[in-house]
Amino acid sequence: MPEGVYRCQYRDPSDSYELSNAVCAFVWILRMLNRYPLWKYLLVAFIVVLGAIYAAPNLYAPDPAIQISGQSSAMVIDDRVIKRVSSLLDKGGIKHFGEQATGANALIRFHSLEDQLAAKALLQRDKSMQESYVIALNQAATTPEWLRSMGASPMKLGLDLSGGVHFLLEVDTASAVAKRQDTNADELKAKWREGRVRYRGVSLNKEQVISARFDDEEERDKASSIAGKEFPNLTRLKEERDGKFYLLLSLNELAIREIEDYAVSQNLTTLRNRVNELGVSEPIVQRQGRNRIVVELPGVQDTAEAKRVIGKTANLEFRLEAESNALVSSKEYFEYRSEEDRQRFGGAYLEKKLIIGGVNVSGAKSSFDPETSQPQVNINLDSVGGTKMHRVTRNAVSRKMGVLFIEQKTRMEYSLNEDGEEVATPVQTEERRIISLATITTALGVQFRITGLESPAEASELALLLRAGALAAPMYFVQESTIGPSLGEENIELGKTSVMWGLGFVLVFMLVYYRVFGFAANLALAANMVLLVAVMSILGATLTLPGIAGIVLTVGMAVDANVLIFSRIREELKNGMPPQSAINSGFDRAFTTILDANITTLIVAIILYAIGSGPVKGFAVTLSIGILTSMFTAIMGTRSVVNLIYGGRRVEKLMI
Amino acid sequence: MSETSEKQITHVKVIDFMAYRKVATMLSALLLIVSIASLSINGLKFGLDFTGGTQLELAFESPANLNQLREQLASAGFEDAVVVYFGEETDVMVRLQQEATADLGDKVMEALRADGAKITLKQLEFVGPQVGEELRDDGGLGMLFALAVVMAYVAFRFQFKFSVGAVVALAHDVIIVLGFFSLLQLDFDLTVLAAVLAVIGYSLNDTIVVSDRIRENFRRVRESSSAEVINISLSETLGRTFVTSLTTLLVLIALFLVGGEIIHGFSIALIVGVVVGTYSSVYVAANVLMMMNINRQDLMEPIKEGEEFDELP
């Protein structure tokens, strides 16, 4: 290529000439090179302003507050409640402001965290307050009205920043499946008796397969066809061993899934109710995967209490008391749960067959008998439970019915592994104890009551246990993390300083190294931060400490796009290209590289999101959003600034 | 190649990177051998997230006496409790690796408060053994999956040889970061896993930028050998490689210094990852291309995407 002649390329490849340096530069100017049309500048400005609006709520620090709601959802929380609380707080000398009642709950704001804690303690000391209201610590947003009216709200803080508890519970779906097979086996036997099929033995093995033994093939086939008709979700398998004929019945995958789903969703409901009892302002109770449930309680400080309420993993079984002449194989001995009863009566024999389980109990509450004013417990069953209960009790009037309370206890078992080291494995054990043994006076249905309780306290204890046991399947804690409120604040502080230092370093470096272009890149970087925060706020993403690390990392990597563009421009200048075309060519040629590099990083971020949990998810979210916003700001944003500075005029030398 | 002919091809000073490729191969091999050896002998010191266990972070009013705390815990039945200072002398970390039950934390607090000491619980972590195991499996699987997807993407956008180069470079970086954690027996927890995956993202970013330039130069520079084209490409991207690594390192150092304990492991993993990733995009990815005899013919098919994208910015 001869010296001083350049090829000026335009959008249309046919539109290219070989021209001298000066002419080429002149043509560029004529072509308004490096000038965006007005709408492009406006678009960039509009997006950045919009971002600023939606990011703005994060600048307003929330007020420490106390949220007051009723013990039952039927209670109306209005100004009267506020007045009462205000007078209590005034008496205690605690400054408060911004009281607000919505009907469902009330919010009272405080100037400091100390005041907030003192107020909570003060209100809880007041007996009548504590009995009728749930008093919870809260963070009241201080977003101005005009921002709220646009739907702008601050980012939610993760537990590591706000303090609180995170639990992961595993629902023991296997036991729900076992229970279902147990019931199936019983019902099968009943159906076979009805169909006059002679079976020899029915047992349930560890794999939850019902195995029935028959003397001859004909009986077995008859049994199989009945089973096939009545229990379509059981898979049947015929087998012959040692001259005996077996029928093996197992649940199919679909049926197992259904049972699991049911068990998990009932546990979810129960957990939500229990969490509401705790009075946490923004709890999260969510299913995770096939059989896990996540519970997050921001701001909770008394974790032991939270765990007591949530961790009451319990179940119920209603069984008839065994008659005195019953076979040993059909009855089981259980102790009373309460210490006092155990000492007085010891225990009782109950039938092995259960009438209904906790799964059928839909509610239980303590009250007083309107006629005798004696304490009692009212129990509600679901329709299936009601039918079963009726079927059994109509033939058992004047017999006694026992209620078993089943608790999961964890015990460590020590054993030696292959290397001869002692390893501890947690073993779940069940404790089954009688909480009530009462005489059946009439056939029971979906609603019945237990009377003859000694005190209101006993009645409310029983009702509590019944409610607690109304769970489809037991749950275990498999993960817990508690972050104290002070650590949360420390973490926010750490996050802020690291963002500040990280951003500061990069801004200074870019300005020194790329001068005017560095200034443009810095503006883009600032816009990127604003957009990143705005998008996270709009999406309702949760900010965690690793999430902040993601922001900091984004800052470091977001400038990469600009660095790529600027090095291209420098190269083109070195190659002797005039400034305007160097700018244009730098942006153009770096684009595909930037795109490829960012897409691959995005792929990794998405995978990270899919496999990660909690804080790591937060990191993946910030990283992905950061990649997308940085593409916009680093390319379009920087270009706008550069165009505004250099575009459309004659430039001798670029400050790069 | 004479000085003048080089000037026409590129205006940066070409450094003969490939002359040192044997040394680099040896260095990489050495690092990999040390890493793999350490990983297979020492293994990783998995943090609580992966092993399961219980960990408490406590704040005392006055400096805590660790021996006394250990005795208190031992008498309550926690003989194997690890009790260490965490930062200051008023902050203590208690770790129980083996036993893992949900109410353990409360019991530990009870035991420590037995003598009436005022203790604030700053953080409690309990991870059931089954959760840890799953995380380990998912983490490993996720990493392999990430590598596979990336390989496919690079093969689609560039060419098969490039994707081998990229993946070898990635595996190289990941193994060395893991080896670093294994050798120094640093805690490998969930945030470090996140960092390792971020290293994959970063290292890839670097490798792609270099590969992109190599592809461009193979099409543009017709009369040079493969080694020369690679040298030119590496030299041209060197400035950018340094600046990006520098800015990323700057923020990582900020994170490391002021980000607090929780993300210490995270920032260390990324610092090591960025340094190794920068090296590997120059010497591993390009080296693999050399070994696979990359040549002009491999890149002759014009790639259409580039033309559409030119319109966008």
mmCIF file of C-alpha atoms in Angstrom, chain A residues 395-511:
data_model
loop_
_atom_site.group_PDB
_atom_site.id
_atom_site.type_symbol
_atom_site.label_atom_id
_atom_site.label_comp_id
_atom_site.label_asym_id
_atom_site.label_seq_id
_atom_site.Cartn_x
_atom_site.Cartn_y
_atom_site.Cartn_z
ATOM 1 C CA ASN A 395 -68.696 -49.629 66.140
ATOM 2 C CA ALA A 396 -66.530 -48.566 69.016
ATOM 3 C CA VAL A 397 -68.728 -46.388 71.203
ATOM 4 C CA SER A 398 -67.709 -46.661 74.848
ATOM 5 C CA ARG A 399 -64.261 -47.855 73.882
ATOM 6 C CA LYS A 400 -61.315 -45.507 74.282
ATOM 7 C CA MET A 401 -59.403 -43.746 71.545
ATOM 8 C CA GLY A 402 -55.808 -42.763 72.031
ATOM 9 C CA VAL A 403 -53.919 -39.994 70.275
ATOM 10 C CA LEU A 404 -50.228 -40.636 69.722
ATOM 11 C CA PHE A 405 -47.827 -37.739 69.369
ATOM 12 C CA ILE A 406 -44.802 -38.655 67.315
ATOM 13 C CA GLU A 407 -41.657 -36.594 67.637
ATOM 14 C CA GLN A 408 -38.432 -36.854 65.684
ATOM 15 C CA LYS A 409 -35.338 -36.887 67.825
ATOM 16 C CA THR A 410 -31.807 -36.917 66.523
ATOM 17 C CA ARG A 411 -29.188 -39.029 68.196
ATOM 18 C CA MET A 412 -25.555 -39.527 67.214
ATOM 19 C CA GLU A 413 -24.403 -43.025 66.484
ATOM 20 C CA TYR A 414 -20.686 -43.790 66.459
ATOM 21 C CA SER A 415 -19.120 -46.390 64.258
ATOM 22 C CA LEU A 416 -15.745 -47.167 62.714
ATOM 23 C CA ASN A 417 -15.238 -46.500 59.029
ATOM 24 C CA GLU A 418 -12.892 -48.340 56.622
ATOM 25 C CA ASP A 419 -9.883 -46.388 57.851
ATOM 26 C CA GLY A 420 -10.620 -47.292 61.429
ATOM 27 C CA GLU A 421 -11.625 -43.751 62.308
ATOM 28 C CA GLU A 422 -14.563 -43.108 64.480
ATOM 29 C CA VAL A 423 -17.343 -41.392 62.573
ATOM 30 C CA ALA A 424 -20.564 -40.044 63.919
ATOM 31 C CA THR A 425 -23.742 -40.325 61.945
ATOM 32 C CA PRO A 426 -26.934 -38.673 63.050
ATOM 33 C CA VAL A 427 -29.716 -41.174 63.522
ATOM 34 C CA GLN A 428 -33.295 -40.056 63.514
ATOM 35 C CA THR A 429 -35.391 -41.780 66.082
ATOM 36 C CA GLU A 430 -39.057 -41.557 66.672
ATOM 37 C CA GLU A 431 -40.645 -41.106 70.026
ATOM 38 C CA ARG A 432 -44.318 -42.115 70.120
ATOM 39 C CA ARG A 433 -46.242 -41.145 73.187
ATOM 40 C CA ILE A 434 -49.869 -40.845 74.161
ATOM 41 C CA ILE A 435 -51.166 -37.310 74.544
ATOM 42 C CA SER A 436 -54.804 -38.202 75.016
ATOM 43 C CA LEU A 437 -56.786 -41.309 75.802
ATOM 44 C CA ALA A 438 -60.504 -40.581 75.973
ATOM 45 C CA THR A 439 -63.716 -42.555 75.844
ATOM 46 C CA ILE A 440 -65.713 -42.416 72.621
ATOM 47 C CA THR A 441 -69.247 -41.405 73.519
ATOM 48 C CA THR A 442 -70.725 -41.286 70.049
ATOM 49 C CA ALA A 443 -69.799 -41.961 66.426
ATOM 50 C CA LEU A 444 -67.335 -39.261 65.443
ATOM 51 C CA GLY A 445 -67.197 -37.355 62.169
ATOM 52 C CA VAL A 446 -65.271 -34.483 60.667
ATOM 53 C CA GLN A 447 -65.740 -32.466 63.828
ATOM 54 C CA PHE A 448 -65.452 -33.737 67.355
ATOM 55 C CA ARG A 449 -64.072 -32.689 70.709
ATOM 56 C CA ILE A 450 -62.018 -34.081 73.508
ATOM 57 C CA THR A 451 -63.427 -33.225 76.950
ATOM 58 C CA GLY A 452 -62.522 -34.186 80.484
ATOM 59 C CA LEU A 453 -59.342 -32.158 80.454
ATOM 60 C CA GLU A 454 -58.138 -30.951 83.797
ATOM 61 C CA SER A 455 -57.251 -27.355 83.099
ATOM 62 C CA PRO A 456 -57.406 -24.748 80.341
ATOM 63 C CA ALA A 457 -53.630 -24.982 80.195
ATOM 64 C CA GLU A 458 -53.810 -28.692 79.497
ATOM 65 C CA ALA A 459 -56.418 -28.058 76.819
ATOM 66 C CA SER A 460 -54.340 -25.456 75.064
ATOM 67 C CA GLU A 461 -51.237 -27.656 75.298
ATOM 68 C CA LEU A 462 -53.154 -30.529 73.711
ATOM 69 C CA ALA A 463 -54.539 -28.297 70.976
ATOM 70 C CA LEU A 464 -51.036 -27.021 70.273
ATOM 71 C CA LEU A 465 -49.671 -30.544 70.028
ATOM 72 C CA LEU A 466 -52.508 -31.599 67.733
ATOM 73 C CA ARG A 467 -51.865 -28.674 65.452
ATOM 74 C CA ALA A 468 -48.161 -29.282 65.540
ATOM 75 C CA GLY A 469 -48.696 -32.908 64.645
ATOM 76 C CA ALA A 470 -50.944 -32.116 61.751
ATOM 77 C CA LEU A 471 -48.098 -32.640 59.335
ATOM 78 C CA ALA A 472 -48.032 -35.011 56.436
ATOM 79 C CA ALA A 473 -44.477 -36.146 56.947
ATOM 80 C CA PRO A 474 -41.776 -35.315 59.449
ATOM 81 C CA MET A 475 -39.101 -32.770 58.605
ATOM 82 C CA TYR A 476 -35.468 -32.493 59.619
ATOM 83 C CA PHE A 477 -33.167 -29.518 59.710
ATOM 84 C CA VAL A 478 -30.415 -30.140 57.216
ATOM 85 C CA GLN A 479 -28.927 -26.679 57.185
ATOM 86 C CA GLU A 480 -29.021 -23.640 59.354
ATOM 87 C CA SER A 481 -27.295 -20.358 59.303
ATOM 88 C CA THR A 482 -27.792 -17.558 61.743
ATOM 89 C CA ILE A 483 -26.344 -14.137 61.222
ATOM 90 C CA GLY A 484 -26.433 -11.770 64.143
ATOM 91 C CA PRO A 485 -27.681 -8.247 63.428
ATOM 92 C CA SER A 486 -24.324 -6.710 64.299
ATOM 93 C CA LEU A 487 -22.560 -8.923 61.769
ATOM 94 C CA GLY A 488 -25.130 -7.915 59.164
ATOM 95 C CA GLU A 489 -24.309 -4.273 59.695
ATOM 96 C CA GLU A 490 -20.584 -4.998 59.640
ATOM 97 C CA ASN A 491 -21.027 -6.808 56.337
ATOM 98 C CA ILE A 492 -22.880 -3.871 54.800
ATOM 99 C CA GLU A 493 -20.058 -1.601 55.923
ATOM 100 C CA LEU A 494 -17.447 -3.978 54.459
ATOM 101 C CA GLY A 495 -19.382 -4.174 51.223
ATOM 102 C CA LYS A 496 -19.600 -0.397 50.958
ATOM 103 C CA THR A 497 -15.894 0.150 51.585
ATOM 104 C CA SER A 498 -14.807 -2.526 49.136
ATOM 105 C CA VAL A 499 -17.032 -1.121 46.396
ATOM 106 C CA MET A 500 -15.698 2.357 47.136
ATOM 107 C CA TRP A 501 -12.032 1.316 47.050
ATOM 108 C CA GLY A 502 -12.436 -0.962 44.058
ATOM 109 C CA LEU A 503 -14.303 1.658 42.086
ATOM 110 C CA GLY A 504 -11.895 4.393 43.188
ATOM 111 C CA PHE A 505 -8.808 2.462 42.057
ATOM 112 C CA VAL A 506 -10.284 1.747 38.664
ATOM 113 C CA LEU A 507 -11.539 5.306 38.097
ATOM 114 C CA VAL A 508 -8.148 6.821 38.900
ATOM 115 C CA PHE A 509 -6.293 4.279 36.792
ATOM 116 C CA MET A 510 -8.508 4.764 33.759
ATOM 117 C CA LEU A 511 -8.274 8.538 33.967
#
